[in-house]
Coordinates of C-alpha atoms in Angstrom, one line a residue:
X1269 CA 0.0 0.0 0.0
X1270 CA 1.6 3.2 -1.1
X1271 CA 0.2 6.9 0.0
X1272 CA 0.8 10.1 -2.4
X1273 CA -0.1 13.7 -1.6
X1274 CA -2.5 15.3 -3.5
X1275 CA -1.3 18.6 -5.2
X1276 CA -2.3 21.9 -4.9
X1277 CA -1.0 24.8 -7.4
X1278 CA -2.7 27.2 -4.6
X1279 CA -1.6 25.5 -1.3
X1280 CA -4.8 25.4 1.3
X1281 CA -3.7 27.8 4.2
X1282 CA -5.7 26.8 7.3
X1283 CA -6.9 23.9 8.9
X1284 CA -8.7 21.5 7.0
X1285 CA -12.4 20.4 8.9
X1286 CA -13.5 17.6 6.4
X1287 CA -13.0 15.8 3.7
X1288 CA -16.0 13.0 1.6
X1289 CA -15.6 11.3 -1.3
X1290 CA -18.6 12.1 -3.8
X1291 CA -21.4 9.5 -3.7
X1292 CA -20.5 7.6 -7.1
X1293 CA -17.2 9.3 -8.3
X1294 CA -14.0 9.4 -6.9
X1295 CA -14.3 13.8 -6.5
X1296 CA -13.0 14.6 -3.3
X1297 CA -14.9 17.4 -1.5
X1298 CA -13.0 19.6 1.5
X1299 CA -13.5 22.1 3.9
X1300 CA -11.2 24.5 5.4
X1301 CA -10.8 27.2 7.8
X1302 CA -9.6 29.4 4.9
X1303 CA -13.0 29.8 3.9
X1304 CA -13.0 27.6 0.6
X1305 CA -14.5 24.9 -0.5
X1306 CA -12.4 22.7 -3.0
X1307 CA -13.3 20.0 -5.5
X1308 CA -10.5 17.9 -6.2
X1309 CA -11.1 14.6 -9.0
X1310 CA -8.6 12.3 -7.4
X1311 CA -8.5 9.8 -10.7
X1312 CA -6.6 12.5 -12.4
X1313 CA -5.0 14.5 -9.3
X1314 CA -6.7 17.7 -10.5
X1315 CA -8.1 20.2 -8.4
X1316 CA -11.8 21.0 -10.7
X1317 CA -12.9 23.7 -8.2
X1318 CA -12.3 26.5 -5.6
X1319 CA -15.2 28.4 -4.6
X1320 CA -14.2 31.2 -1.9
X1321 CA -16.7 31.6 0.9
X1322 CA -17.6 34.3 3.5
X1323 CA -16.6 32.4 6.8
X1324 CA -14.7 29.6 8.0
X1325 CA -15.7 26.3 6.6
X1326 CA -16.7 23.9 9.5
X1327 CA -18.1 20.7 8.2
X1328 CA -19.3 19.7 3.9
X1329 CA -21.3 17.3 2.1
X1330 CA -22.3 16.0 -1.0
X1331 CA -26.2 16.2 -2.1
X1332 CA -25.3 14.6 -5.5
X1333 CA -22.2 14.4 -8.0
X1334 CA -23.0 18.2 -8.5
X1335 CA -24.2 19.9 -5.7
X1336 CA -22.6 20.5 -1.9
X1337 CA -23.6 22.3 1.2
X1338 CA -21.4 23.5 4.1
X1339 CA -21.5 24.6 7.7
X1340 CA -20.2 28.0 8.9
X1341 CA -18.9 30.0 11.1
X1342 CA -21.0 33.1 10.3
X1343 CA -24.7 30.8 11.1
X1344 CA -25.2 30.3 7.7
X1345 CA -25.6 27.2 5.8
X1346 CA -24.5 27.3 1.7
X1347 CA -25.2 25.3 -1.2
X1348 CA -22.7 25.1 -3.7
X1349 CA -23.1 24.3 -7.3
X1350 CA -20.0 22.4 -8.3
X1351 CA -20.4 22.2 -11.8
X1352 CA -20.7 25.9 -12.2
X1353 CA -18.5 27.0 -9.0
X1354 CA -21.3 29.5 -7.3
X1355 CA -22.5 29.4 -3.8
X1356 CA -25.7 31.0 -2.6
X1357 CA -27.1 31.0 1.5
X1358 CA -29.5 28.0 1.7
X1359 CA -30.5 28.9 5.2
X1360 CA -28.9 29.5 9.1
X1361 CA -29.1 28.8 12.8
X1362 CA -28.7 31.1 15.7
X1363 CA -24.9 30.4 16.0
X1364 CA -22.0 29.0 14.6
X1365 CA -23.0 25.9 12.0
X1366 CA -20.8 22.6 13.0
X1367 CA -22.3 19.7 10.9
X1368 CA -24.1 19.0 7.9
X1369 CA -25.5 15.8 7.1
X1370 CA -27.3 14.5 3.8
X1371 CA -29.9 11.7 3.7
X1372 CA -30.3 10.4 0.1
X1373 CA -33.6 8.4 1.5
X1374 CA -35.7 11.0 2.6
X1375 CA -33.7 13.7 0.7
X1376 CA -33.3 15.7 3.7
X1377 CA -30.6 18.0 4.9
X1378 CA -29.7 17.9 8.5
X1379 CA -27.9 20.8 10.0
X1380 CA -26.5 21.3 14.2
X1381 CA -25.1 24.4 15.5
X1382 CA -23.7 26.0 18.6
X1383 CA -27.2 27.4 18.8
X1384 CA -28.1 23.5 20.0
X1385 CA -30.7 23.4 17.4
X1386 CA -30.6 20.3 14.5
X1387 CA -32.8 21.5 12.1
X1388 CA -34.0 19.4 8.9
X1389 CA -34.8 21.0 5.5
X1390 CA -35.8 20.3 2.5
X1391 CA -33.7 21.3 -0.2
X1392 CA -36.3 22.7 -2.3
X1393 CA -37.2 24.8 0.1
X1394 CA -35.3 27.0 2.7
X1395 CA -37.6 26.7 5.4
X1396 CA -36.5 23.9 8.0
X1397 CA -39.0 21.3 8.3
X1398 CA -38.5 20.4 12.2
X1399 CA -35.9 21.8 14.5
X1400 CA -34.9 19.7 17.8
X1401 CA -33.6 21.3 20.8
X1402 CA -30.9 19.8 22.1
X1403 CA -30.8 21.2 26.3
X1404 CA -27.2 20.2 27.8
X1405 CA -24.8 20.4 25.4
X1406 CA -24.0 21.9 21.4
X1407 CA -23.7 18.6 18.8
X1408 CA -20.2 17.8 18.5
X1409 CA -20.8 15.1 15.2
X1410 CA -23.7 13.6 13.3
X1411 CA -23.9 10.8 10.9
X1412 CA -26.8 9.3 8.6
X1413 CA -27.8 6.2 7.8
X1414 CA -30.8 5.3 6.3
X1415 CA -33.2 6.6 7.9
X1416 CA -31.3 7.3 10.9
X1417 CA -29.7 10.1 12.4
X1418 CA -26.9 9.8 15.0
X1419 CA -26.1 12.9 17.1
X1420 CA -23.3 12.8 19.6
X1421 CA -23.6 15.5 22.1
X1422 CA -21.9 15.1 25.2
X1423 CA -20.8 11.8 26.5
X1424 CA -24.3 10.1 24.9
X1425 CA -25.4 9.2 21.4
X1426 CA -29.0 9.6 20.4
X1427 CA -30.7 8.3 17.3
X1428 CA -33.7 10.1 15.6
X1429 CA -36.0 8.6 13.0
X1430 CA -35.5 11.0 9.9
X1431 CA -39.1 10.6 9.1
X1432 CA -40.0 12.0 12.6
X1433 CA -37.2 14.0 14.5
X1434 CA -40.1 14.7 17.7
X1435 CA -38.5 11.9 19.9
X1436 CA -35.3 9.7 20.2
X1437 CA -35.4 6.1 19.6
X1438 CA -32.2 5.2 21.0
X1439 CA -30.1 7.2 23.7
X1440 CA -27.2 5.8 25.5
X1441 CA -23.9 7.3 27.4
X1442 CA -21.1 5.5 26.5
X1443 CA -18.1 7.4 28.2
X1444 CA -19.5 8.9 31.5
X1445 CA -17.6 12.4 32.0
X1446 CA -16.3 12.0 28.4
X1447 CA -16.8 13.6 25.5
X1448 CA -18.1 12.1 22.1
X1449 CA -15.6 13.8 19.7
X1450 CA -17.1 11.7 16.4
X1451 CA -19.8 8.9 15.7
X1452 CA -20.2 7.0 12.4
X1453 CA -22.7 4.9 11.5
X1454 CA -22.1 0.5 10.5
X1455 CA -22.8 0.0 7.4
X1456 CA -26.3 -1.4 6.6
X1457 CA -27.5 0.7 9.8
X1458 CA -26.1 -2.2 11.9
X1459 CA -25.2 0.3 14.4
X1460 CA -22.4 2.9 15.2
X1461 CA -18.7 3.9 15.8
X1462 CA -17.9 6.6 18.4
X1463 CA -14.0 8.1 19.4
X1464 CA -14.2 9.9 22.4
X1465 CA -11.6 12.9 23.4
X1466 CA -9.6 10.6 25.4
X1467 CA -8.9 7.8 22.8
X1468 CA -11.4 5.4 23.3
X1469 CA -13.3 3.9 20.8
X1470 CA -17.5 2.2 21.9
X1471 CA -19.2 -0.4 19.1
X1472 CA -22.6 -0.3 19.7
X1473 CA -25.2 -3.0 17.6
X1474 CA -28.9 -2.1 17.0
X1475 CA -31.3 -4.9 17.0
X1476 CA -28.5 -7.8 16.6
X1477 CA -27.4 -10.4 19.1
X1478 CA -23.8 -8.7 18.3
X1479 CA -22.9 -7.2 22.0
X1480 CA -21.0 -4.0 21.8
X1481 CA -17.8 -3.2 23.5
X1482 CA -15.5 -0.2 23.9
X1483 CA -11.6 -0.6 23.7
X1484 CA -8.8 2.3 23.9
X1485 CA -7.5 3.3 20.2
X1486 CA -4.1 4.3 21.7
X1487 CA -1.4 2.0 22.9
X1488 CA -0.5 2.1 26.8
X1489 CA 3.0 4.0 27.1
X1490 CA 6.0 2.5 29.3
X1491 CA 4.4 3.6 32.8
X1492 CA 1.0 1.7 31.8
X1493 CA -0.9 4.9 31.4
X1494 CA -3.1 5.6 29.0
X1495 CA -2.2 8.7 27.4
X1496 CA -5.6 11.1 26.4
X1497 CA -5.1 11.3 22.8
X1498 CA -8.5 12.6 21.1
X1499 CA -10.0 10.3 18.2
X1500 CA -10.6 13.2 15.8
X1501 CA -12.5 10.9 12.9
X1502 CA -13.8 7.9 12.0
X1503 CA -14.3 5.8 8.7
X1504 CA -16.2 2.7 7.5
X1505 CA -14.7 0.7 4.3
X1506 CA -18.2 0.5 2.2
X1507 CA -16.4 -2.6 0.5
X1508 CA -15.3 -4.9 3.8
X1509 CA -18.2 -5.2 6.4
X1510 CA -17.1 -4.0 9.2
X1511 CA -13.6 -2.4 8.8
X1512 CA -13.1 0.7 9.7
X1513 CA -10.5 3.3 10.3
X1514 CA -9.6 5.8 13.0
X1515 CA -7.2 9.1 13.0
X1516 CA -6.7 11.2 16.2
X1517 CA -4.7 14.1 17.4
X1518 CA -1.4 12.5 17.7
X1519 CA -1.2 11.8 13.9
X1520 CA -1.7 8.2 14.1
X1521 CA -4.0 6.0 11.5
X1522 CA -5.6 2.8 12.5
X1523 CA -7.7 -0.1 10.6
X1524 CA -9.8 -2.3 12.9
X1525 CA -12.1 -5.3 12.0
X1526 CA -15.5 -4.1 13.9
X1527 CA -16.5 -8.0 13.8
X1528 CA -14.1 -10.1 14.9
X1529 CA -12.3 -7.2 17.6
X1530 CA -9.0 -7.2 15.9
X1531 CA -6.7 -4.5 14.6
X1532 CA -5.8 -4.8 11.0
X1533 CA -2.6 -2.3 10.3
X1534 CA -1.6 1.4 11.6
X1535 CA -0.4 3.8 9.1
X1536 CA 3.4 5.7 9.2
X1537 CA 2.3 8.3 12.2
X1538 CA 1.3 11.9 10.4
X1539 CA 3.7 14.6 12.1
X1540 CA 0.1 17.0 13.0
X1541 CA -3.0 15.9 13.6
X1542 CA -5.9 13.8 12.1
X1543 CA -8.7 15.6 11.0
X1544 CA -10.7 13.9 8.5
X1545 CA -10.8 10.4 6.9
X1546 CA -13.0 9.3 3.8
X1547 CA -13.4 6.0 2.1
X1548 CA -14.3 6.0 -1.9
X1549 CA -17.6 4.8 -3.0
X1550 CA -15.7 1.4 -3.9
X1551 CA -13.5 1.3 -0.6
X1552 CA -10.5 0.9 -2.7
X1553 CA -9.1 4.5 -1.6
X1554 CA -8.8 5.9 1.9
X1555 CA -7.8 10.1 2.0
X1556 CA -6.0 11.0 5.1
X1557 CA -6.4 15.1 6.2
X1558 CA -3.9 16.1 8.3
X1559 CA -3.3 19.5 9.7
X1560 CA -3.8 22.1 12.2
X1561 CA -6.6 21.2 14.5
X1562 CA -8.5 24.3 15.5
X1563 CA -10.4 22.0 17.9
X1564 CA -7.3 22.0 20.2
X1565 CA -5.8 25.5 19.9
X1566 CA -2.1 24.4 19.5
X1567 CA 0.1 26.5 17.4
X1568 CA 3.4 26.1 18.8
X1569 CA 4.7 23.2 16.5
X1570 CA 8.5 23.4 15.3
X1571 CA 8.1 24.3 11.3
X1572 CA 11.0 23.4 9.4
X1573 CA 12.8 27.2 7.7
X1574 CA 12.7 26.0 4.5
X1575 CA 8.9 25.1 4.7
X1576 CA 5.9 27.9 4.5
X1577 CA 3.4 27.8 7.5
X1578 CA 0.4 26.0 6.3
X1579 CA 2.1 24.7 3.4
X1580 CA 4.0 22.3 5.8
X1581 CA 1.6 22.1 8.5
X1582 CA -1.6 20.8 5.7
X1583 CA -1.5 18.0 4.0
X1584 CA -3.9 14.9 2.0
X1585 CA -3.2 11.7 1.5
X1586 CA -4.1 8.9 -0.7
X1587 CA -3.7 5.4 0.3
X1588 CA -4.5 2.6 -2.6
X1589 CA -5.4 -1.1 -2.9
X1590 CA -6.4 -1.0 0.9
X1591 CA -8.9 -4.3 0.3
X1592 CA -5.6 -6.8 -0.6
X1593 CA -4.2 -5.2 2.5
X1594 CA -7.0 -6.7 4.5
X1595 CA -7.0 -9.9 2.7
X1596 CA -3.8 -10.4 3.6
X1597 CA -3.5 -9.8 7.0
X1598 CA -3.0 -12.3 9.4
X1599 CA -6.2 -11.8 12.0
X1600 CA -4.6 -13.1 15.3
X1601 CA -4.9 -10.0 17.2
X1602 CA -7.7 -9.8 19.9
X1603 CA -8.7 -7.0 21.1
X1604 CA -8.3 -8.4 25.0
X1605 CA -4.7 -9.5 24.2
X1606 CA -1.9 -7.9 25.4
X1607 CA 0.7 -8.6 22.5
X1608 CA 2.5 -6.7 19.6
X1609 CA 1.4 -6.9 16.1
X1610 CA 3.7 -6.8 13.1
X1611 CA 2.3 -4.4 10.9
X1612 CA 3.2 -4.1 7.3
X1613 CA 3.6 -0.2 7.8
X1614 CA 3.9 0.3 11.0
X1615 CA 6.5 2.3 12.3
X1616 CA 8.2 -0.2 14.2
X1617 CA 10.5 1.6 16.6
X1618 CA 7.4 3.6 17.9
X1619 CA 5.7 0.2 18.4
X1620 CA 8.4 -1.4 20.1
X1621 CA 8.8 2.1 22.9
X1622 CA 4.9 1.6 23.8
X1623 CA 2.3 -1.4 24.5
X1624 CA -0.4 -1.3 22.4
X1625 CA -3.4 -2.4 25.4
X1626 CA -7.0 -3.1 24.6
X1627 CA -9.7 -3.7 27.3
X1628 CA -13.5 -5.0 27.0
X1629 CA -15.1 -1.8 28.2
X1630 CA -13.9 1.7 29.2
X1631 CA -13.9 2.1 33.2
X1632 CA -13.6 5.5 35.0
X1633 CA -12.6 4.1 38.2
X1634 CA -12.5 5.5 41.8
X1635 CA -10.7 9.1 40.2
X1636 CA -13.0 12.3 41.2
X1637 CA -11.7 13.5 38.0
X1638 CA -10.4 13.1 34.7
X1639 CA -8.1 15.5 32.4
X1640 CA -9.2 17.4 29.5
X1641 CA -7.8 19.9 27.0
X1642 CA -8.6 23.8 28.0
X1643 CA -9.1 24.4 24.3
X1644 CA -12.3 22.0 24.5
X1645 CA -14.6 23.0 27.4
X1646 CA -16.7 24.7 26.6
X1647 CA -19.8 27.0 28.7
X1648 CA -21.9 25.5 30.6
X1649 CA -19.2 21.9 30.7
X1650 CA -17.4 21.8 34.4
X1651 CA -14.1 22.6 35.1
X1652 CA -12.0 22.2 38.5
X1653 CA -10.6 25.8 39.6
X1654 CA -8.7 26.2 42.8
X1655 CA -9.9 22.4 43.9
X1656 CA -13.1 23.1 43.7
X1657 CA -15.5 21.4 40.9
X1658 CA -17.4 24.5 38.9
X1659 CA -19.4 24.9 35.9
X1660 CA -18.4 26.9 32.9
X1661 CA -20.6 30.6 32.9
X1662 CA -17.8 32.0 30.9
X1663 CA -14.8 31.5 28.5
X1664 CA -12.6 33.6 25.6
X1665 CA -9.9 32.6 24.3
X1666 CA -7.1 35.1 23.5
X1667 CA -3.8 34.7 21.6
X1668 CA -0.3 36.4 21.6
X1669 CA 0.1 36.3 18.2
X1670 CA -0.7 34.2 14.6
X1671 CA 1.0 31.5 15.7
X1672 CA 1.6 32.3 19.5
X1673 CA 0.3 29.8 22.2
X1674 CA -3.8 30.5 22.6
X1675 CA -5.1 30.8 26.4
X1676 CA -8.4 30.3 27.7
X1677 CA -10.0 32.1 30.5
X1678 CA -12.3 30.4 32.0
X1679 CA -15.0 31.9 34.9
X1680 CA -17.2 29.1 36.8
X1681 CA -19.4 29.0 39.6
X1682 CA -18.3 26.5 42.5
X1683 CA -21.9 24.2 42.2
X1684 CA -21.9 23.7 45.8
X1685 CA -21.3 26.8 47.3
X1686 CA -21.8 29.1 44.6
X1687 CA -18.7 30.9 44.9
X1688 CA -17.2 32.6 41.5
X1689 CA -14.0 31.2 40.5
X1690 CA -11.4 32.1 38.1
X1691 CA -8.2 30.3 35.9
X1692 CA -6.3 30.8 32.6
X1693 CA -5.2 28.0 31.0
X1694 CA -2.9 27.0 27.8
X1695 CA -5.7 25.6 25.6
X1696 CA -3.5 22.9 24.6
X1697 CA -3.1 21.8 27.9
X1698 CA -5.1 19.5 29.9
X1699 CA -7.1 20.7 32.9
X1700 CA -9.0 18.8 35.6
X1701 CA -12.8 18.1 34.9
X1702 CA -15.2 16.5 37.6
X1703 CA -17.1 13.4 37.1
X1704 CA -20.6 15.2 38.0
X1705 CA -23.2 13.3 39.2
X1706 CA -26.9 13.2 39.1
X1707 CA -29.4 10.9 41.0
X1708 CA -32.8 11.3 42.2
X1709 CA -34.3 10.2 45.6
X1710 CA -38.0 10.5 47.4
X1711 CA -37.6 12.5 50.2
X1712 CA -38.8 10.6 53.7
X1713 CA -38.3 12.4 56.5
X1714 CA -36.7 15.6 57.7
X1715 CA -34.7 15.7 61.0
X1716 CA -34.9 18.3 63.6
X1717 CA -30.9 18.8 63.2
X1718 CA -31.6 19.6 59.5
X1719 CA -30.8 16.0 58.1
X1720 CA -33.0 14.5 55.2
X1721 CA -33.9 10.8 55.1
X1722 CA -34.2 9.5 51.4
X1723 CA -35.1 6.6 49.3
X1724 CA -32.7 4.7 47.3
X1725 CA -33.5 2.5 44.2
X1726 CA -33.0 -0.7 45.9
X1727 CA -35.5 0.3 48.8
X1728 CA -32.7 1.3 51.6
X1729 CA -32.5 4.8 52.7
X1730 CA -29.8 7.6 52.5
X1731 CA -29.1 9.4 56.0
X1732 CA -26.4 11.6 55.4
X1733 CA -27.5 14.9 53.8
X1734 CA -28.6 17.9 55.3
X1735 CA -31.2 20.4 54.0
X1736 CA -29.6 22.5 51.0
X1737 CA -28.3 26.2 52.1
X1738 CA -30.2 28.0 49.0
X1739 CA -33.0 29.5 50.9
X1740 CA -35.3 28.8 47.7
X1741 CA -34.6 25.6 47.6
X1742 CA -35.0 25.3 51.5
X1743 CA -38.2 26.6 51.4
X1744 CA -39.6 24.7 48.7
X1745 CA -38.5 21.2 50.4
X1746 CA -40.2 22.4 54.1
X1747 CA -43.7 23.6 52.7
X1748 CA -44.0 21.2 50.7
X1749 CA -42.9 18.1 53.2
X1750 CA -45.0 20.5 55.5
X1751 CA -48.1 20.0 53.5
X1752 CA -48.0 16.2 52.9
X1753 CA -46.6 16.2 49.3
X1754 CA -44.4 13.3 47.8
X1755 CA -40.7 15.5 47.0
X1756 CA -38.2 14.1 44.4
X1757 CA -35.0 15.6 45.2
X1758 CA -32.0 15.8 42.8
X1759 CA -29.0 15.3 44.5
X1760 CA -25.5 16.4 42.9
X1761 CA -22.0 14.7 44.0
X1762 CA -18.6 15.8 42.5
X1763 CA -14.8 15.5 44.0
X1764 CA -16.1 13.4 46.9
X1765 CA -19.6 15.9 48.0
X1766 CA -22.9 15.8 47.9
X1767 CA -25.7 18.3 48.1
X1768 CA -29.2 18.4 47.4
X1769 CA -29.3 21.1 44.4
X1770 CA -33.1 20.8 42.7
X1771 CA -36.8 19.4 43.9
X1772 CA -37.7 17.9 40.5
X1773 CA -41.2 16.5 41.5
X1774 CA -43.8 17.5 43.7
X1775 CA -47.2 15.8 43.6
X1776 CA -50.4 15.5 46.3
X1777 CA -50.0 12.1 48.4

């Protein structure tokens, strides 16, 4: 298997958000941050269109061999006619436009923003057909299949029937505390693929006796620690059921076998990051984007003299005849084993410096918290300032220069005592995020010392809470216990305490 890098007489100068390979041709569309959109016919390594845009390009896709639409970062969404390289504004969201998703099936277009709206149109029209809500968190990646749409927002996945986006009709967390970073769809709808930011990797099944399982992408270094390495895309062969591919921040490119838990070959490790993978129609081609990612906000990368700025730092690569590589593999590797394998590419030494661990399913242990970049909380996620577990009101994100080292400011609110905190952080590097918790309990009985007796799941009761300190709140809880109602309280823990924080029910007895 031999890679090549595709050409460009006009290099592109920013990060590059996504690549796809058209739906029957082997046109390669891709986004930038430099606010074009590019058409490039991989057959004869020719680029067939540039189109320049108004904003930053955030995510592209393909309606049909001719036509495209993109998400920006100026709330609009654009449809691009690539036959005759003009652009017009199909339609917008409150905020900044982060996916795009097309569903031959029910010719629909789904859009998500920062606004945490997905909104469906059809492309006749520019009025949206239905628009969702989504209440905790912006959608960080979408895929279709079929009639299916797959949002990841947060640490949960939830699928929506295209043909009525009113309810979910599957919802799961599958990294508690984690972050979905990307989620594919099986081929055939069998189910889904999701990376998370700290390099693990969940394969769920829909209706199948298949049981799904979640594994770390990322080998174990020499002091058995998993390193938190993001898995920035994800893509599924259309040709070999069930092989896929990953790429994540590190610059590393893996093939795994879905089916039968194995991994099939990793790629020479890209010197930047992974940002986009796509598959041909035929699965005979894989394209590799790596550059930049704006996700993390690291710029201070040593660039060679003799090498331009984004000319060195953005790159695409082509990788033929990946289906005799499969063929040909040896499948010996479980993904519970412990072991080395020889890889055909691989780059050995790096192989030989780290063990390369899997596990059956992701555990986050006894830890009160977990690290994450700076450069991806965002508001309203939870932070740890001065010790103390907050959530997000606030954050900016300033830099010292083009290529200087960006710094976020975050401000949070302590969610115990409601104390206003403040930190400034590197976004690059990793910060300390709580595992917050949420659980309900029917309030009992109230103690004269101010103690609350509740009751647990399993029909024991909970003994060591007092009454909450908001005086609201307070209130609330003693009228209505005063008056003979039934009281669901929501209790919060993080970092080792626990505090009654909302009355989510009350009802007559």
């Amino acid at each position: 298997m031999k890679g090549t890098c595709l050409k460009f007489e006009k290099p592109i100068r920013d990060a590059i958000s996504r690549i796809r390979f058209a739906p029957e041709s082997n046109n390669l569309l891709i986004s930038s941050w430099d606010s074009s959109l590019r058409l490039y016919d991989v057959d004869s390594f020719m680029l067939r269109v540039e189109v320049p845009s108004e904003a930053a390009l955030l995510d592209c896709c393909f309606q049909n061999e001719s036509v495209a639409f993109t998400a920006c970062s100026d709330c609009c969404i654009r449809r691009y006619d690539l036959d005759s390289g003009t652009h017009d504004t199909f339609g917008n969201h409150d905020d900044l436009v982060s996916c795009v998703e097309y569903s031959a099936e029910t010719r629909q277009l789904i859009t998500a923003g920062w606004d945490r709206k997905i909104k469906s149109w059809d492309t006749r029209s520019t009025n949206p057909l239905e628009c969702l809500k989504t209440p905790f968190a912006e959608v960080e990646s979408m895929s279709v299949s079929g009639c299916n749409l797959m949002v990841a927002v947060g640490s949960s996945v939830n699928i929506y029937d295209l043909r009525n986006l009113t309810k979910t009709v599957y919802a799961k967390e599958l990294f508690p505390g984690f972050q979905i970073r990307c989620v594919r769809t099986i081929l055939n709808s069998e189910g889904f693929v999701a990376g998370s930011i700290d390099g693990r990797i969940a394969v769920e099944y829909l209706n199948s006796c298949n049981t799904g399982y979640v594994f770390w992408c990322h080998p174990k270094s020499k002091d058995g620690r998993h390193n938190v390495v993001p898995v920035n895309d994800i893509a599924f062969n259309p040709f070999i059921s069930g092989a896929f591919v990953t790429g994540n921040h590190k610059g590393y490119v893996t093939t795994w076998d879905a089916h039968s838990k194995r991994r099939l070959l990793e790629l020479p490790r890209y010197s930047n990051s992974v940002t986009s993978l796509s598959y041909n129609h035929g699965g005979q081609l894989l394209v590799v984007a790596s550059s930049y990612a704006y996700r993390e906000g690291n710029e201070t990368l040593k660039i060679p003299l003799k090498y331009s700025y984004m000319t060195w730092m953005t790159g695409i690569h082509i990788y033929q005849s990946l289906n005799s590589c499969y063929t040909s593999l040896s499948l010996s590797l479980s993904l519970f084993e412990r072991t080395s394998l020889s890889l055909p590419l691989s780059r050995q030494a790096g192989m030989s410096d780290e063990e390369h661990h899997f596990e059956s399913k992701a555990d986050a242990g006894a830890s009160k918290t977990y690290p994450q970049q700076a450069g991806t909380i965002r508001k309203n996620g939870y932070i740890v300032i001065k010790n103390r577990p907050c959530k997000v009101v606030e954050v900016s994100t300033s830099k010292t220069g083009k290529h200087g080292h960006a710094k976020c400011h975050f401000v949070g609110i302590d969610i115990f005592n409601g104390k206003k905190l403040e930190d400034i952080v590197p976004s690059s590097h990793n910060c300390d995020v709580p595992h917050v918790n949420r659980v309900d309990y029917q309030l009992i009985d109230i103690s004269e010392d101010g103690f609350v007796s509740l009751l647990t799941e399993n029909g024991n009761t909970k003994d060591d809470l007092r009454l909450p300190t908001d005086d609201n709140l307070l209130t609330q809880i003693k009228d209505g216990f005063a008056e003979g109602k039934d009281l669901v309280v929501s209790v919060m823990s993080a970092m080792g305490e626990e505090q009654i924080n909302a009355l989510k029910d009350i009802g007559p007895k």
